[in-house]
Tab-separated table of C-alpha atoms and ligand atoms in Angstrom:
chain	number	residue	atom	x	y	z
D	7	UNK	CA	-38.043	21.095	-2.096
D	8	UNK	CA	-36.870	17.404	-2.608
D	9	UNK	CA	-38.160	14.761	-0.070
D	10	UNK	CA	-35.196	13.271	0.949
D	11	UNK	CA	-34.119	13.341	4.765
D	12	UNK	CA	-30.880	13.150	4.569
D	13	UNK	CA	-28.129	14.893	2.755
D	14	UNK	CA	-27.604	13.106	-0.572
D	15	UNK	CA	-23.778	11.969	-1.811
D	16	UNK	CA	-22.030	10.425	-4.664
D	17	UNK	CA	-23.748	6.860	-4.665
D	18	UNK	CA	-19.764	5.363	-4.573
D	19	UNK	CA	-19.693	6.131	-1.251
D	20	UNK	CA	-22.188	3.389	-0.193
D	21	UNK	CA	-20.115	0.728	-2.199
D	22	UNK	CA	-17.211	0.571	0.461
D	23	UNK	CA	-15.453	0.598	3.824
D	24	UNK	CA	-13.367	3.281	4.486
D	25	UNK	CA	-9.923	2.186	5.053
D	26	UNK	CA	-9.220	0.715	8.050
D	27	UNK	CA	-5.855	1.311	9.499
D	28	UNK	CA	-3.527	-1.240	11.469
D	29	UNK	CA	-4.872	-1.094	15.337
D	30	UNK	CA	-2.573	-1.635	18.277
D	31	UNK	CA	-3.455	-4.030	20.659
D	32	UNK	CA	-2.453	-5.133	24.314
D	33	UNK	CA	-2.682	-8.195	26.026
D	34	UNK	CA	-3.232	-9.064	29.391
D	35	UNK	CA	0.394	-8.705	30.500
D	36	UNK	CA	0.456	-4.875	28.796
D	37	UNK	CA	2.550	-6.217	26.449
D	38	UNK	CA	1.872	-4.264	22.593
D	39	UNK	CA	3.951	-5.104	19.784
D	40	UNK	CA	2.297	-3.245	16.485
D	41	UNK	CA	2.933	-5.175	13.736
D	42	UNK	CA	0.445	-3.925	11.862
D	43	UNK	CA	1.304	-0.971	9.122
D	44	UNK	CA	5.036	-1.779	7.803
D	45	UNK	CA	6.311	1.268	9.967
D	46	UNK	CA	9.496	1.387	10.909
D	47	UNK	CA	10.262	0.217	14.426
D	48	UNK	CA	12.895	3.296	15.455
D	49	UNK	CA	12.094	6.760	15.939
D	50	UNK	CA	13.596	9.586	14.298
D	51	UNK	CA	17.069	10.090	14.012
D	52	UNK	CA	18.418	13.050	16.581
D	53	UNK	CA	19.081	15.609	13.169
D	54	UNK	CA	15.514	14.800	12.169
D	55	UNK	CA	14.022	14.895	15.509
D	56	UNK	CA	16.074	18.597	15.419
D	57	UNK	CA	14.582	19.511	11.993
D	58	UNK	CA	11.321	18.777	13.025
D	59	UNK	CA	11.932	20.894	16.446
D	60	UNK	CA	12.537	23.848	14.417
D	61	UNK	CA	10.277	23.650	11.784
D	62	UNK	CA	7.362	23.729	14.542
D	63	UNK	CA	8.894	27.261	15.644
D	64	UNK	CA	7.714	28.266	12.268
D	65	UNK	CA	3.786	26.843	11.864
D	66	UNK	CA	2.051	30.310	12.231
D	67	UNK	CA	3.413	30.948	8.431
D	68	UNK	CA	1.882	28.898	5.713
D	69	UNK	CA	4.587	26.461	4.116
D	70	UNK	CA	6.403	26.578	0.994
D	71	UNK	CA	3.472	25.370	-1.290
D	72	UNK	CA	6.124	24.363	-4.160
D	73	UNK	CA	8.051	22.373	-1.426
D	74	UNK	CA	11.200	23.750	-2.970
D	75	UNK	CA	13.898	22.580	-0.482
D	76	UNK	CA	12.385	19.195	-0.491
D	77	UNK	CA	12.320	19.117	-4.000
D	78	UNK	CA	15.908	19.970	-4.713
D	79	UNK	CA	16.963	17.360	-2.066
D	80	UNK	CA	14.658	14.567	-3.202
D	81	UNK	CA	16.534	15.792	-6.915
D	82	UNK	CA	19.998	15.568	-5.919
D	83	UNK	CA	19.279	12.569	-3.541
D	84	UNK	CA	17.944	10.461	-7.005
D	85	UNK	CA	20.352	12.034	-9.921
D	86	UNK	CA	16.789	13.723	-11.429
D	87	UNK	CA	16.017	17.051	-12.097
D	88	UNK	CA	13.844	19.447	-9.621
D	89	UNK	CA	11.529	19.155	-12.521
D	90	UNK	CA	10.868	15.262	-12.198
D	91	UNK	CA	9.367	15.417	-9.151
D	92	UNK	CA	6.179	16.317	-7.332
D	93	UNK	CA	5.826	15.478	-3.977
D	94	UNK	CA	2.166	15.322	-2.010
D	95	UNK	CA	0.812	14.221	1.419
D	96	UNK	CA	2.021	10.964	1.415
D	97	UNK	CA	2.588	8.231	-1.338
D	98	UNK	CA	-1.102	7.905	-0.855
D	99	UNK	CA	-1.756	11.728	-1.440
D	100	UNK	CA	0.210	11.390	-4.310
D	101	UNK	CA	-1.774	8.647	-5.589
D	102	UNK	CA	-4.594	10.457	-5.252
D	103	UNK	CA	-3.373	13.267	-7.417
D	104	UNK	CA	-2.025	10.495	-10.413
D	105	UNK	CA	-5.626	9.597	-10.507
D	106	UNK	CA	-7.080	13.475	-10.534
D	107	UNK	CA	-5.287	13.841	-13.743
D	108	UNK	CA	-6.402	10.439	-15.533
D	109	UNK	CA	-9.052	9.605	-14.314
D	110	UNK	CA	-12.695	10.067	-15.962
D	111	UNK	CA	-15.849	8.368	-16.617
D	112	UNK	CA	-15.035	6.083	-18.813
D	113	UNK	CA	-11.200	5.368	-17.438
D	114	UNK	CA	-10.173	1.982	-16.224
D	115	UNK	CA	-7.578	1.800	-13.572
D	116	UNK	CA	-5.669	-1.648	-13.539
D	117	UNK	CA	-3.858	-3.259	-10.732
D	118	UNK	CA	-2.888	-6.687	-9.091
D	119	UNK	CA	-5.127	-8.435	-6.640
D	120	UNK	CA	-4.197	-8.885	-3.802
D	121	UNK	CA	-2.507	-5.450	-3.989
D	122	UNK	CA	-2.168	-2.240	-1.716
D	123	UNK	CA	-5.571	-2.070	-0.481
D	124	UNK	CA	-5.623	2.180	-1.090
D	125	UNK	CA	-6.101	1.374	-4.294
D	126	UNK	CA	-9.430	0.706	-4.932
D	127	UNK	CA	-10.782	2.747	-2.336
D	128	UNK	CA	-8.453	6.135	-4.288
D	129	UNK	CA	-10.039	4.452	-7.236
D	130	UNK	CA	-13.343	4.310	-6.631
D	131	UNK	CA	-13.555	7.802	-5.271
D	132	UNK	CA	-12.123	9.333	-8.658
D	133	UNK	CA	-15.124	8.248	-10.440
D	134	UNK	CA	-13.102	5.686	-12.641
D	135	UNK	CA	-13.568	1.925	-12.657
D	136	UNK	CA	-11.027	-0.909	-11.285
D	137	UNK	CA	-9.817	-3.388	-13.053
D	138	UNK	CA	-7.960	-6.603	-10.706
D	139	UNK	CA	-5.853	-8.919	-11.933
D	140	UNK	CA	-5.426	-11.484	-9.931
D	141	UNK	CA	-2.056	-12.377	-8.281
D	142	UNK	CA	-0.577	-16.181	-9.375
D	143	UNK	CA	2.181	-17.788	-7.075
D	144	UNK	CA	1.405	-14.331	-4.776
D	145	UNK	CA	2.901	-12.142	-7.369
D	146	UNK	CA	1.933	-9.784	-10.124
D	147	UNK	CA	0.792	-11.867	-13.333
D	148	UNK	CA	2.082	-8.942	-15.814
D	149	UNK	CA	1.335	-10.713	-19.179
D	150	UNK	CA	-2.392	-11.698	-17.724
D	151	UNK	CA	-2.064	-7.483	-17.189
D	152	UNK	CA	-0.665	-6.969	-20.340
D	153	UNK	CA	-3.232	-8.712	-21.686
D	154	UNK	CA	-5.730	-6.855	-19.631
D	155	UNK	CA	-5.285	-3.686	-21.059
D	156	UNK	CA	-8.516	-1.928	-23.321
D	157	UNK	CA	-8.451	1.757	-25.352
D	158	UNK	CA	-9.979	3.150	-21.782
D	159	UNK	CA	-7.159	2.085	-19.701
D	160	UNK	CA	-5.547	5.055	-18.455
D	161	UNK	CA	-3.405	4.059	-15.515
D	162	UNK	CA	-1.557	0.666	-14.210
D	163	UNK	CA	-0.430	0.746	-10.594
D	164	UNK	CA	2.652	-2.259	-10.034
D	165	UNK	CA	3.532	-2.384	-6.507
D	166	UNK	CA	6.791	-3.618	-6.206
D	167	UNK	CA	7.312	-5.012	-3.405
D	168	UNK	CA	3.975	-6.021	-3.423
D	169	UNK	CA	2.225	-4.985	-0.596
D	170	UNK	CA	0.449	-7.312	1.388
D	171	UNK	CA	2.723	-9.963	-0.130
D	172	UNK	CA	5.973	-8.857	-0.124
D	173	UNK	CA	6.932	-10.643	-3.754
D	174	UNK	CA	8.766	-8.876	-6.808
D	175	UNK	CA	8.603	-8.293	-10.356
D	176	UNK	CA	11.757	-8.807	-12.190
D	177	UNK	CA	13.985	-6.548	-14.501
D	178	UNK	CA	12.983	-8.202	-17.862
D	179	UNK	CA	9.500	-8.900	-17.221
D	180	UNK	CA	9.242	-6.065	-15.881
D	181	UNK	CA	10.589	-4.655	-18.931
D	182	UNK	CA	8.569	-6.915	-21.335
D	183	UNK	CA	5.377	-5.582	-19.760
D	184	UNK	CA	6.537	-1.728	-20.255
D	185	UNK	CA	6.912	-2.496	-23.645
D	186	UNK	CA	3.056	-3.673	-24.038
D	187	UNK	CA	1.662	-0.917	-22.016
D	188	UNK	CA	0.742	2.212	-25.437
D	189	UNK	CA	2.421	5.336	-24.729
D	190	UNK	CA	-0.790	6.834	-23.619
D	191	UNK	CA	-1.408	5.111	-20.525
D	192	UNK	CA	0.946	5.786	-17.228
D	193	UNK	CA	2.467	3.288	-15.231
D	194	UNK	CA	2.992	3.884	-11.728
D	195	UNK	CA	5.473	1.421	-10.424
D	196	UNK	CA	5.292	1.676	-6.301
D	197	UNK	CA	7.946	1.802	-4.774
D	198	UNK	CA	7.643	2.056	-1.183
D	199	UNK	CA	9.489	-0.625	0.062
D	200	UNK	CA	12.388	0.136	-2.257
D	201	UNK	CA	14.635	0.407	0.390
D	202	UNK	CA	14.538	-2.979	1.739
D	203	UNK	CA	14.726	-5.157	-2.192
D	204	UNK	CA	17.980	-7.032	-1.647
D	205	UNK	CA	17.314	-9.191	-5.135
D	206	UNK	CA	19.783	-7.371	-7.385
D	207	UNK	CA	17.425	-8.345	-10.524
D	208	UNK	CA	14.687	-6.455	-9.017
D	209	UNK	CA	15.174	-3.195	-11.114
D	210	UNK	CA	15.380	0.286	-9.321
D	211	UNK	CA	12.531	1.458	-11.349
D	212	UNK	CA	14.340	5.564	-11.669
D	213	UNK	CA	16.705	3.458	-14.113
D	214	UNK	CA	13.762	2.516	-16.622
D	215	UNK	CA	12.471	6.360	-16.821
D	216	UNK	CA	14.687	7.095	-19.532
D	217	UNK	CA	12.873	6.859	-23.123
D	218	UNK	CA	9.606	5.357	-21.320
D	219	UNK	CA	8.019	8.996	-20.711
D	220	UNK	CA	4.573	7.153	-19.446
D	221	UNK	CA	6.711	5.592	-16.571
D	222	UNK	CA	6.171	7.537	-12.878
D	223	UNK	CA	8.336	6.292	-9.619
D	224	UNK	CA	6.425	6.330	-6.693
D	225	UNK	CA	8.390	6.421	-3.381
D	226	UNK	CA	7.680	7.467	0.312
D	227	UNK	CA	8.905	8.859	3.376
D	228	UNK	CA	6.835	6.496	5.392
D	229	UNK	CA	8.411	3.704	5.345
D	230	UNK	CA	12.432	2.858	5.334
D	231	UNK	CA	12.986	6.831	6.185
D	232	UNK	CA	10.258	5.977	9.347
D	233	UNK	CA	8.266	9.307	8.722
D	234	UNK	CA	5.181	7.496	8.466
D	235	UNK	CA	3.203	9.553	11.068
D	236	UNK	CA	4.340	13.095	8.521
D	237	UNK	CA	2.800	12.109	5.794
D	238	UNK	CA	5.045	13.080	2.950
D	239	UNK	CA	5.470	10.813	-0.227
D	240	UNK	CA	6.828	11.759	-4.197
D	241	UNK	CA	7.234	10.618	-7.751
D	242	UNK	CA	9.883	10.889	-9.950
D	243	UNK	CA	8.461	11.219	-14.001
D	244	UNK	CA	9.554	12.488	-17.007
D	245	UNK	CA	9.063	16.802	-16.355
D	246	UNK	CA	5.968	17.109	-18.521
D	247	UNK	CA	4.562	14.202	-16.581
D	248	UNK	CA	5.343	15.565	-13.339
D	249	UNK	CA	4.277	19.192	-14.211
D	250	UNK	CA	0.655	17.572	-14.801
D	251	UNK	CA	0.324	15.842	-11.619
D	252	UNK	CA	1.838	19.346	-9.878
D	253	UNK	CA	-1.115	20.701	-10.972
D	254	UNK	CA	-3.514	18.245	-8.952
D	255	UNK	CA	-1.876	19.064	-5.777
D	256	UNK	CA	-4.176	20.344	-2.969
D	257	UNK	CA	-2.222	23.535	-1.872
D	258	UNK	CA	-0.237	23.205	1.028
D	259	UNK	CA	-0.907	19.743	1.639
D	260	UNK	CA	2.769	18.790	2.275
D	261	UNK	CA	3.142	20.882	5.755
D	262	UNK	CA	6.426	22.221	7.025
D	263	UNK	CA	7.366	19.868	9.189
D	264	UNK	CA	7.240	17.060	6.774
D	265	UNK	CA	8.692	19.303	4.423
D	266	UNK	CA	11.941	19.730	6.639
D	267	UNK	CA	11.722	16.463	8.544
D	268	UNK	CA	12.100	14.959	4.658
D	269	UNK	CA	15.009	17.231	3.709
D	270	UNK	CA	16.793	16.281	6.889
D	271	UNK	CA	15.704	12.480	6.336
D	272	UNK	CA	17.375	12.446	3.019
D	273	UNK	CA	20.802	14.606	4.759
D	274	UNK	CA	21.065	11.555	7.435
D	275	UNK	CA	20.338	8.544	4.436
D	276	UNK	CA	23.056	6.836	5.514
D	277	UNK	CA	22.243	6.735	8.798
D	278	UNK	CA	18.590	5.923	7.999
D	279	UNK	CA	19.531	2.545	5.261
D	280	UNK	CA	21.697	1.613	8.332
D	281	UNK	CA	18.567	0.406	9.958
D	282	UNK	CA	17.031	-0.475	7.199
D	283	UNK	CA	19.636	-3.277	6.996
D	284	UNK	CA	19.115	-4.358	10.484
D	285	UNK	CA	15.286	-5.124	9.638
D	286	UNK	CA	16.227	-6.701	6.190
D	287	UNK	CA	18.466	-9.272	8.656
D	288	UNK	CA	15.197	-9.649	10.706
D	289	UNK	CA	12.928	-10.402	8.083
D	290	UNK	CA	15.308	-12.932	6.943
D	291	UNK	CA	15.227	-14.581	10.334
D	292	UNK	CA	11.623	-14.235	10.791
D	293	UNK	CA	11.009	-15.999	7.264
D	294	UNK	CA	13.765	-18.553	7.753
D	295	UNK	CA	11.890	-19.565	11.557
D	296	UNK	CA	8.730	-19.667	9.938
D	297	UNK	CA	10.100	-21.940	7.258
D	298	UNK	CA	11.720	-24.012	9.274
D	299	UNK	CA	8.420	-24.564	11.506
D	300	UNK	CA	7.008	-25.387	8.194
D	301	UNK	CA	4.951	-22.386	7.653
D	302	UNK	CA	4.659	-21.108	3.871
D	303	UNK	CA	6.199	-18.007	3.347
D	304	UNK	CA	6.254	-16.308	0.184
D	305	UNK	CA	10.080	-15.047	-0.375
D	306	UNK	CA	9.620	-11.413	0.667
D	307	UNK	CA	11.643	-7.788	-0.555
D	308	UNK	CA	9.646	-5.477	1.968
D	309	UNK	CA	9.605	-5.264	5.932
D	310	UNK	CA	6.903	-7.529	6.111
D	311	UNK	CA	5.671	-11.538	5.573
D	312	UNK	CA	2.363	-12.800	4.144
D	313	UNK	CA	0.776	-15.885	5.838
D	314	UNK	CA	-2.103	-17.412	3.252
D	315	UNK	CA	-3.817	-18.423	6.314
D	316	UNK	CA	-7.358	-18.886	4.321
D	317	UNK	CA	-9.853	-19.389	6.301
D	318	UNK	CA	-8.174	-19.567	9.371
D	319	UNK	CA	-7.030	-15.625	9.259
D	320	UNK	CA	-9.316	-14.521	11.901
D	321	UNK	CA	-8.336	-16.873	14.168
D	322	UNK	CA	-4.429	-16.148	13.845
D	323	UNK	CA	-4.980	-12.542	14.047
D	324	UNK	CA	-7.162	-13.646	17.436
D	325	UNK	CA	-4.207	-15.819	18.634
D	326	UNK	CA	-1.668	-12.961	18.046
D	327	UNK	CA	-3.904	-10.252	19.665
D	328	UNK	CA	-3.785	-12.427	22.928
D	329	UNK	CA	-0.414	-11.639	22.481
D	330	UNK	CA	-0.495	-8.059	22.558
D	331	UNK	CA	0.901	-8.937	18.616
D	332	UNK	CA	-1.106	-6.608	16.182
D	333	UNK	CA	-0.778	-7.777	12.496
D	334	UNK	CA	-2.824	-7.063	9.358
D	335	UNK	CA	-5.586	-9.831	8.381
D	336	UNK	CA	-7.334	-9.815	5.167
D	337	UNK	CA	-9.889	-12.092	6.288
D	338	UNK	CA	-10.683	-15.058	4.276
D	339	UNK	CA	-7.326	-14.823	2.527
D	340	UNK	CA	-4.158	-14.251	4.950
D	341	UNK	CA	-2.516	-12.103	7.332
D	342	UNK	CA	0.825	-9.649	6.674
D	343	UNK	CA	2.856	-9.285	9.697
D	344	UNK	CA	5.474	-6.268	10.013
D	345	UNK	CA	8.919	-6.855	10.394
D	346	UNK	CA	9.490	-4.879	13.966
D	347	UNK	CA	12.448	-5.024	16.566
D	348	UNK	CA	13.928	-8.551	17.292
D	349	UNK	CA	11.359	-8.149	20.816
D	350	UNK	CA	8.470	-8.129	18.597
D	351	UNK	CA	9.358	-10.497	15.920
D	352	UNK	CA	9.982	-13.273	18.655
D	353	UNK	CA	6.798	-12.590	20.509
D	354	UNK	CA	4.997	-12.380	16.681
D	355	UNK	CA	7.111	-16.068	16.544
D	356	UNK	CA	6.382	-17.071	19.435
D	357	UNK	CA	2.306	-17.360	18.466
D	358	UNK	CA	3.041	-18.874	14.770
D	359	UNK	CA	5.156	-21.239	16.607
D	360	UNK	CA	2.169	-22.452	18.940
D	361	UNK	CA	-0.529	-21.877	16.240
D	362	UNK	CA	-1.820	-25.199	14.460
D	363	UNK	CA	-0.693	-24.787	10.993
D	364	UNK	CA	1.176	-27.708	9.536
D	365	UNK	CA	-0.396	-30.397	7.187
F	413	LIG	C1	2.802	1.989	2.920
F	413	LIG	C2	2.603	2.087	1.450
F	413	LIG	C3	2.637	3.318	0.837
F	413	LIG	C4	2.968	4.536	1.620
F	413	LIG	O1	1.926	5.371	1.754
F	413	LIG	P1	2.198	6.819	2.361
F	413	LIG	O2	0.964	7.525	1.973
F	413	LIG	O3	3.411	7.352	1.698
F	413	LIG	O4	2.368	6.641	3.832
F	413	LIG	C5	2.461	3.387	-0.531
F	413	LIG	N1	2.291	2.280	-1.255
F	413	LIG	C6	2.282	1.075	-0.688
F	413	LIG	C7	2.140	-0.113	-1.537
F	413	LIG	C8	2.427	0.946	0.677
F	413	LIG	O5	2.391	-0.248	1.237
């Protein structure tokens, strides 16, 4: 019999905080605006709501564990074959099961910092060890990455958009930095906030797959397609890639709901990058107001702003709570604030306005 009390567990689990999710908030006058997660502000569209409607009819039966529908619609949607994709339980899920196939003892996982902060925590739960590069300007320093890269290296995550910061990598350096990365080592270029990139050099990163087999596209559901709260995310890879991250997948992870709510999503795209548009106006707005009441404001691709607020974070995150405004501090460094309806981006505005910040 061993003497310990308690149960014991992998000794990783004592090295961090699980994540911590955006919170809503309400202020005094019951007013709640979250700006907190990057979700979309709308509910679903009435052929998704419907989809969703009759898929629950259906939830005594198990669903389709090779998520064929979806994955013949995400195909046709992207001009790739069925065989490019795998799809999981969310971007994050599908994350997860990029690093179940790479990762081992020795394996070094590289990534920007600041970055999407799932990564290290996915990281450090597959056993393998992080390795941050830091951000310069608030964007991805892909030479300094480049130049990061060792034998043991096994996977590169770019987010692009970053997320907290909502900057961009660029076609050719973009390009530049594939060509450093050895054919042995995947790079996962995230694309969640794809929808929203209005920067026509920003490459759509399905048009570098060809002849870069160690390239994966990592998209979601959650985000422009507002399906968030479904959890339902995919890659697009060359098919022997894909096939070896299909293998990772926890069965039935992708439920049917998600499953058809995603099928129907990608039927009513149109409808769906309509709003997307409307938001890309907002942000605009939002970052030219904050400019022009002398904030900094990184320029910004994704449905979101980044305030370096420093050591003042806490405080602004304070002041907007008040508010019933919830954004996303990283305390110490800055807060990213959602791009919601024009109601919540004035009362978010409305508190940077009266904040002390200039000088
Ligand atoms: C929001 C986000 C995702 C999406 O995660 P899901 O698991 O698909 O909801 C993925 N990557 C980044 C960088 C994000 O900000």
């Amino acid at each position: 019999m061993s003497e310990a009390t308690t149960p014991r567990f992998r000794s990783v689990l004592d090295r961090f905080a699980a994540y911590k999710p955006g919170r809503a908030v309400m202020s005094p006058a019951g007013r709640s605006f979250k700006l907190s997660s990057n979700e979309s502000p709308h509910g679903p569209l009435p052929s998704v709501q419907e989809a969703i409607n009759e898929a629950a009819r259906n939830i005594n039966r198990y669903p389709d564990n090779n998520a064929t529908a979806l994955t013949e619609a995400i195909a046709a949607e992207f001009g790739v074959a069925p065989e490019q994709v795998a799809v999981g339980c969310g971007s994050v899920g599908v994350s997860q099961m990029l690093l179940e196939a790479v990762a081992e003892p020795d394996a070094e996982i590289l990534y920007a910092w600041r970055s999407f902060e799932a990564y290290p925590l996915l990281v450090a739960l597959s056993g393998a060890a992080s390795v941050q590069v830091p951000l310069v300007d608030e964007a991805h320093d892909l030479a300094a990455m480049a130049d990061a890269i060792t034998a043991n290296t096994r996977l590169i995550f770019v987010c692009n958009p970053n997320n907290p910061t909502g900057t961009v990598v660029r076609r050719a350096e973009l390009e530049a930095f594939l060509d450093r990365v050895p054919a042995d080592c995947l790079v996962v270029l995230d694309e969640a906030y794809r929808e929203y990139v209005r920067d026509a050099d920003v490459v759509n990163g399905l048009e570098l797959l060809e002849g870069r087999p160690n390239l994966v596209v990592l998209r979601t559901f959650s985000k422009a397609y507002g399906l968030a709260g479904l959890r339902v995310g995919f890659l697009v890879g060359h098919p022997e890639v894909a096939g070896a991250i299909r293998k990772t997948y926890l069965p039935f992870s992708v439920n049917s709901i998600a499953q058809a709510a995603g099928v129907a999503s990608l039927a009513a795209a149109g409808e769906l990058l309509e709003r997307v548009e409307g938001t890309v106006k907002e942000r605009d707005r939002v970052r030219g107001a904050l400019l022009a009441d002398g904030w900094t404001v990184p320029p910004t691709e994704a449905n979101f702003v980044w305030l370096r607020l420093g050591e003042r974070t806490a405080q602004f995150a304070a002041a907007c709570e008040a508010e019933g405004v919830s954004v996303r501090p990283f305390p110490g460094e800055g807060a990213r604030v959602s791009i919601g309806t024009p109601e919540e981006n004035d009362a978010f505005l409305a508190v940077a306005q009266a904040f002390p910040h200039r000088g």
